[in-house]
Short mmCIF file of C-alpha atoms in Angstrom, two decimals:
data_model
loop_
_atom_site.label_atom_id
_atom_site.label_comp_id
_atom_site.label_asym_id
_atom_site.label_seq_id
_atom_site.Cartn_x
_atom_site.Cartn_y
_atom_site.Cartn_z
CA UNK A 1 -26.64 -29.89 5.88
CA UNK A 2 -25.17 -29.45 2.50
CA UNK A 3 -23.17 -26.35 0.81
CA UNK A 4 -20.17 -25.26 -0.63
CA UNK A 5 -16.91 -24.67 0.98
CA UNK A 6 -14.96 -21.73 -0.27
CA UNK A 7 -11.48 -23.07 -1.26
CA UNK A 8 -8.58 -20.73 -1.11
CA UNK A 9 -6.68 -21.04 -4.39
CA UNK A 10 -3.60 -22.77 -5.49
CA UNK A 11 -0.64 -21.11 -5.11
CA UNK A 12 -0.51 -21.35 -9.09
CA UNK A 13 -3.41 -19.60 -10.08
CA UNK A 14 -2.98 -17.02 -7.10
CA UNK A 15 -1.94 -13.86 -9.27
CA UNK A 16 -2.23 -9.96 -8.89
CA UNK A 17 -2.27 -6.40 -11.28
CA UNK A 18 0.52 -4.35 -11.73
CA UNK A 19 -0.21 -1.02 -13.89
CA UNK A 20 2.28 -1.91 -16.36
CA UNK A 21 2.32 -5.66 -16.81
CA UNK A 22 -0.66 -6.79 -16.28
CA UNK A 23 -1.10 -10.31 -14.03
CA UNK A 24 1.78 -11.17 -12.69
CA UNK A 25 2.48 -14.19 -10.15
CA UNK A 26 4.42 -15.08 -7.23
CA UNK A 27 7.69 -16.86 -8.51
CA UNK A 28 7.61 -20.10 -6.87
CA UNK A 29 11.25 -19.59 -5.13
CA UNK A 30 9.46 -16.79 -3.07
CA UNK A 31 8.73 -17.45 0.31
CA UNK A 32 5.26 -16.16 -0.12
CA UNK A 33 4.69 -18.54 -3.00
CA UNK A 34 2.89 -21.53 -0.43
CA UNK A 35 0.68 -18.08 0.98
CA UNK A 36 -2.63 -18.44 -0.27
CA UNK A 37 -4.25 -15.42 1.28
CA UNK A 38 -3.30 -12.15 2.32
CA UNK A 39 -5.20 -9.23 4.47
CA UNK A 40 -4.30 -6.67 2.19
CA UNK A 41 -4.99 -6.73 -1.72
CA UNK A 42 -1.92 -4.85 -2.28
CA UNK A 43 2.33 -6.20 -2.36
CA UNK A 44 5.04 -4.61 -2.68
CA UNK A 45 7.86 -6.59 -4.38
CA UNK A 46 11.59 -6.42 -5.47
CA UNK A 47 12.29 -7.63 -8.25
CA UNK A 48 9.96 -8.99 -11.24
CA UNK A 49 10.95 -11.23 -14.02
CA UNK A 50 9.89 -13.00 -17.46
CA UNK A 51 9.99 -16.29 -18.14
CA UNK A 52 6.61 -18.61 -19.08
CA UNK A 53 5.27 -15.61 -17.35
CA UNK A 54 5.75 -12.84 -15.80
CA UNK A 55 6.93 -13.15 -12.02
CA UNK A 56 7.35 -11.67 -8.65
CA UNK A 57 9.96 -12.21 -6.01
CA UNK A 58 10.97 -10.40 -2.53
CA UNK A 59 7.33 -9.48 -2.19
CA UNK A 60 5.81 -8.43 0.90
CA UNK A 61 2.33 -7.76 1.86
CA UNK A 62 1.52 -3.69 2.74
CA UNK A 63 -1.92 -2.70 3.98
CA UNK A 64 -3.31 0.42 3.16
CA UNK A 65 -1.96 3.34 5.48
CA UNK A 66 1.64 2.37 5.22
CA UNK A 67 0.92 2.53 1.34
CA UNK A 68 -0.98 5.88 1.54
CA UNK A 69 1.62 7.37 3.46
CA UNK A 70 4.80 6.28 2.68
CA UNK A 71 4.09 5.39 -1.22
CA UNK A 72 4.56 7.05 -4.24
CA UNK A 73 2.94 9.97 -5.69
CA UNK A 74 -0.02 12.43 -5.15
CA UNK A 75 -2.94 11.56 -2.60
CA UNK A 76 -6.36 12.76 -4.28
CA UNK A 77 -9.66 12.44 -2.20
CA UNK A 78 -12.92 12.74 -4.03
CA UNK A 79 -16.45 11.98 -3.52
CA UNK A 80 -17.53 9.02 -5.41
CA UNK A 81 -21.49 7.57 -5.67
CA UNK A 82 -21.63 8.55 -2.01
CA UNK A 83 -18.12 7.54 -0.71
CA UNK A 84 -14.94 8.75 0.00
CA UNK A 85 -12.58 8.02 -1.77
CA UNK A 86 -8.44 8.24 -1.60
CA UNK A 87 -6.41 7.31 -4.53
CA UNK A 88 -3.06 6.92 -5.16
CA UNK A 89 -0.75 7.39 -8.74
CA UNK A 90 -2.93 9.09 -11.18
CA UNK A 91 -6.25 6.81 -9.74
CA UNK A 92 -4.61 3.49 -10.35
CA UNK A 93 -5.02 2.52 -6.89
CA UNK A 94 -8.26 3.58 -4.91
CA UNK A 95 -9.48 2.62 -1.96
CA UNK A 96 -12.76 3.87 0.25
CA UNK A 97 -11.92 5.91 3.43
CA UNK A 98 -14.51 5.23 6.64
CA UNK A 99 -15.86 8.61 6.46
CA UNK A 100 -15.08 11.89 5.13
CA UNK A 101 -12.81 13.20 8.26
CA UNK A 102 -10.48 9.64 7.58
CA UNK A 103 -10.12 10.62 4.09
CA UNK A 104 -9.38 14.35 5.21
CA UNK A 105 -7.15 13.28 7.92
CA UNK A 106 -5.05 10.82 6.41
CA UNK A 107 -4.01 12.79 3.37
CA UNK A 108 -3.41 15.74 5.54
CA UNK A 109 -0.58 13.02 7.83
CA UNK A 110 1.06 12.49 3.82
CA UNK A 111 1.25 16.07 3.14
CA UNK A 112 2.45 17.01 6.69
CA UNK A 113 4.76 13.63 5.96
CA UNK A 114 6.23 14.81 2.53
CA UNK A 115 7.26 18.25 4.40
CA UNK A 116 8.64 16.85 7.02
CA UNK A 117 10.77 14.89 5.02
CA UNK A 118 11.63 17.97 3.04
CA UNK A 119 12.75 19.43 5.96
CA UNK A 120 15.38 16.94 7.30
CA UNK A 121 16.57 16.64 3.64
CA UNK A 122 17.45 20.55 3.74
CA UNK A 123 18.44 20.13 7.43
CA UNK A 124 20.21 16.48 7.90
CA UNK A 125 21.02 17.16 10.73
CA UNK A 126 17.80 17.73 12.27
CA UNK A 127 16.28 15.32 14.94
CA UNK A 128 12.96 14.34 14.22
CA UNK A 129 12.23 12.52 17.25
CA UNK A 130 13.14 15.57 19.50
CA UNK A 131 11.56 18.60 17.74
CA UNK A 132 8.14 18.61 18.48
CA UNK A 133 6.54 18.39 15.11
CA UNK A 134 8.27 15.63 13.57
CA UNK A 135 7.56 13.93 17.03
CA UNK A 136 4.35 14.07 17.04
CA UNK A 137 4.05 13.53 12.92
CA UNK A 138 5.97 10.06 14.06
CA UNK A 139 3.76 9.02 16.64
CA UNK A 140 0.60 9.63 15.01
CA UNK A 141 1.72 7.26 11.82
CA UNK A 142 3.39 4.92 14.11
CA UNK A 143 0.09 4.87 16.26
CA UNK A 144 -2.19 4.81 12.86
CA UNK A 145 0.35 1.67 11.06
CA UNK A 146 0.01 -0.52 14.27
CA UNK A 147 -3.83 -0.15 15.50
CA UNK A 148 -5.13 -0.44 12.10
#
């Protein structure tokens, strides 16, 4: 049989978007430089810089709960041709939910999040794991982050 073989691509011409720059690359001192694929489309990275290019380094791969729920920003959910769809910093990022309820569900866990972390910053001294709220607020992300 004959056919073509998908071939990952070189670490070199492996780049990704930021909003503000553009492509950018994985500096080759990074130890993700050698990756050639990741699950998630989206990074998170430390520090960027400009030389023949612009670069990333300290990067590390984020799927897309932890980014919907711990990332910057407002969550918006709108239907779109059909879909639903969750977005993230004024649209930039956008992803499609598995139904309407995950959509629903998932920016309800941010909002009930962001208060909860409004609430230990006005009480520090509050212990999330032991009132039953912020308990349960844990578990659910915790269980959400690692079955995913």
């Amino acid at each position: 049989s004959t056919g073509v073989v998908k071939m990952q691509p070189k670490a070199e011409e492996l780049k990704f978007v930021t909003k503000n720059d553009g492509y950018v690359h994985i500096h080759p001192s990074s130890v993700n430089y050698q990756t050639r694929n990741f699950e998630s489309p989206y990074l998170v990275y430390h520090e960027k810089i400009k030389t023949s290019r612009v670069f990333i380094r300290d990067c590390s791969m984020v799927s897309v709960y932890p980014l919907v729920l711990l990332g910057g920003g407002q969550v918006h959910m709108q239907l779109q041709k059909g879909e639903f769809v969750i977005s993230l910093d004024d649209g930039w990022i956008r992803f499609v939910a598995a139904s309407h309820q995950v959509a629903e569900l998932v920016k309800e866990l941010r909002c009930e999040l962001d208060q909860m972390l409004q609430d230990k910053i006005k009480n520090p001294s509050m212990d999330l794991c032991m009132c039953p709220r912020g308990s349960r607020i844990i578990s659910m992300i915790v269980k959400l982050v690692t079955t995913q």
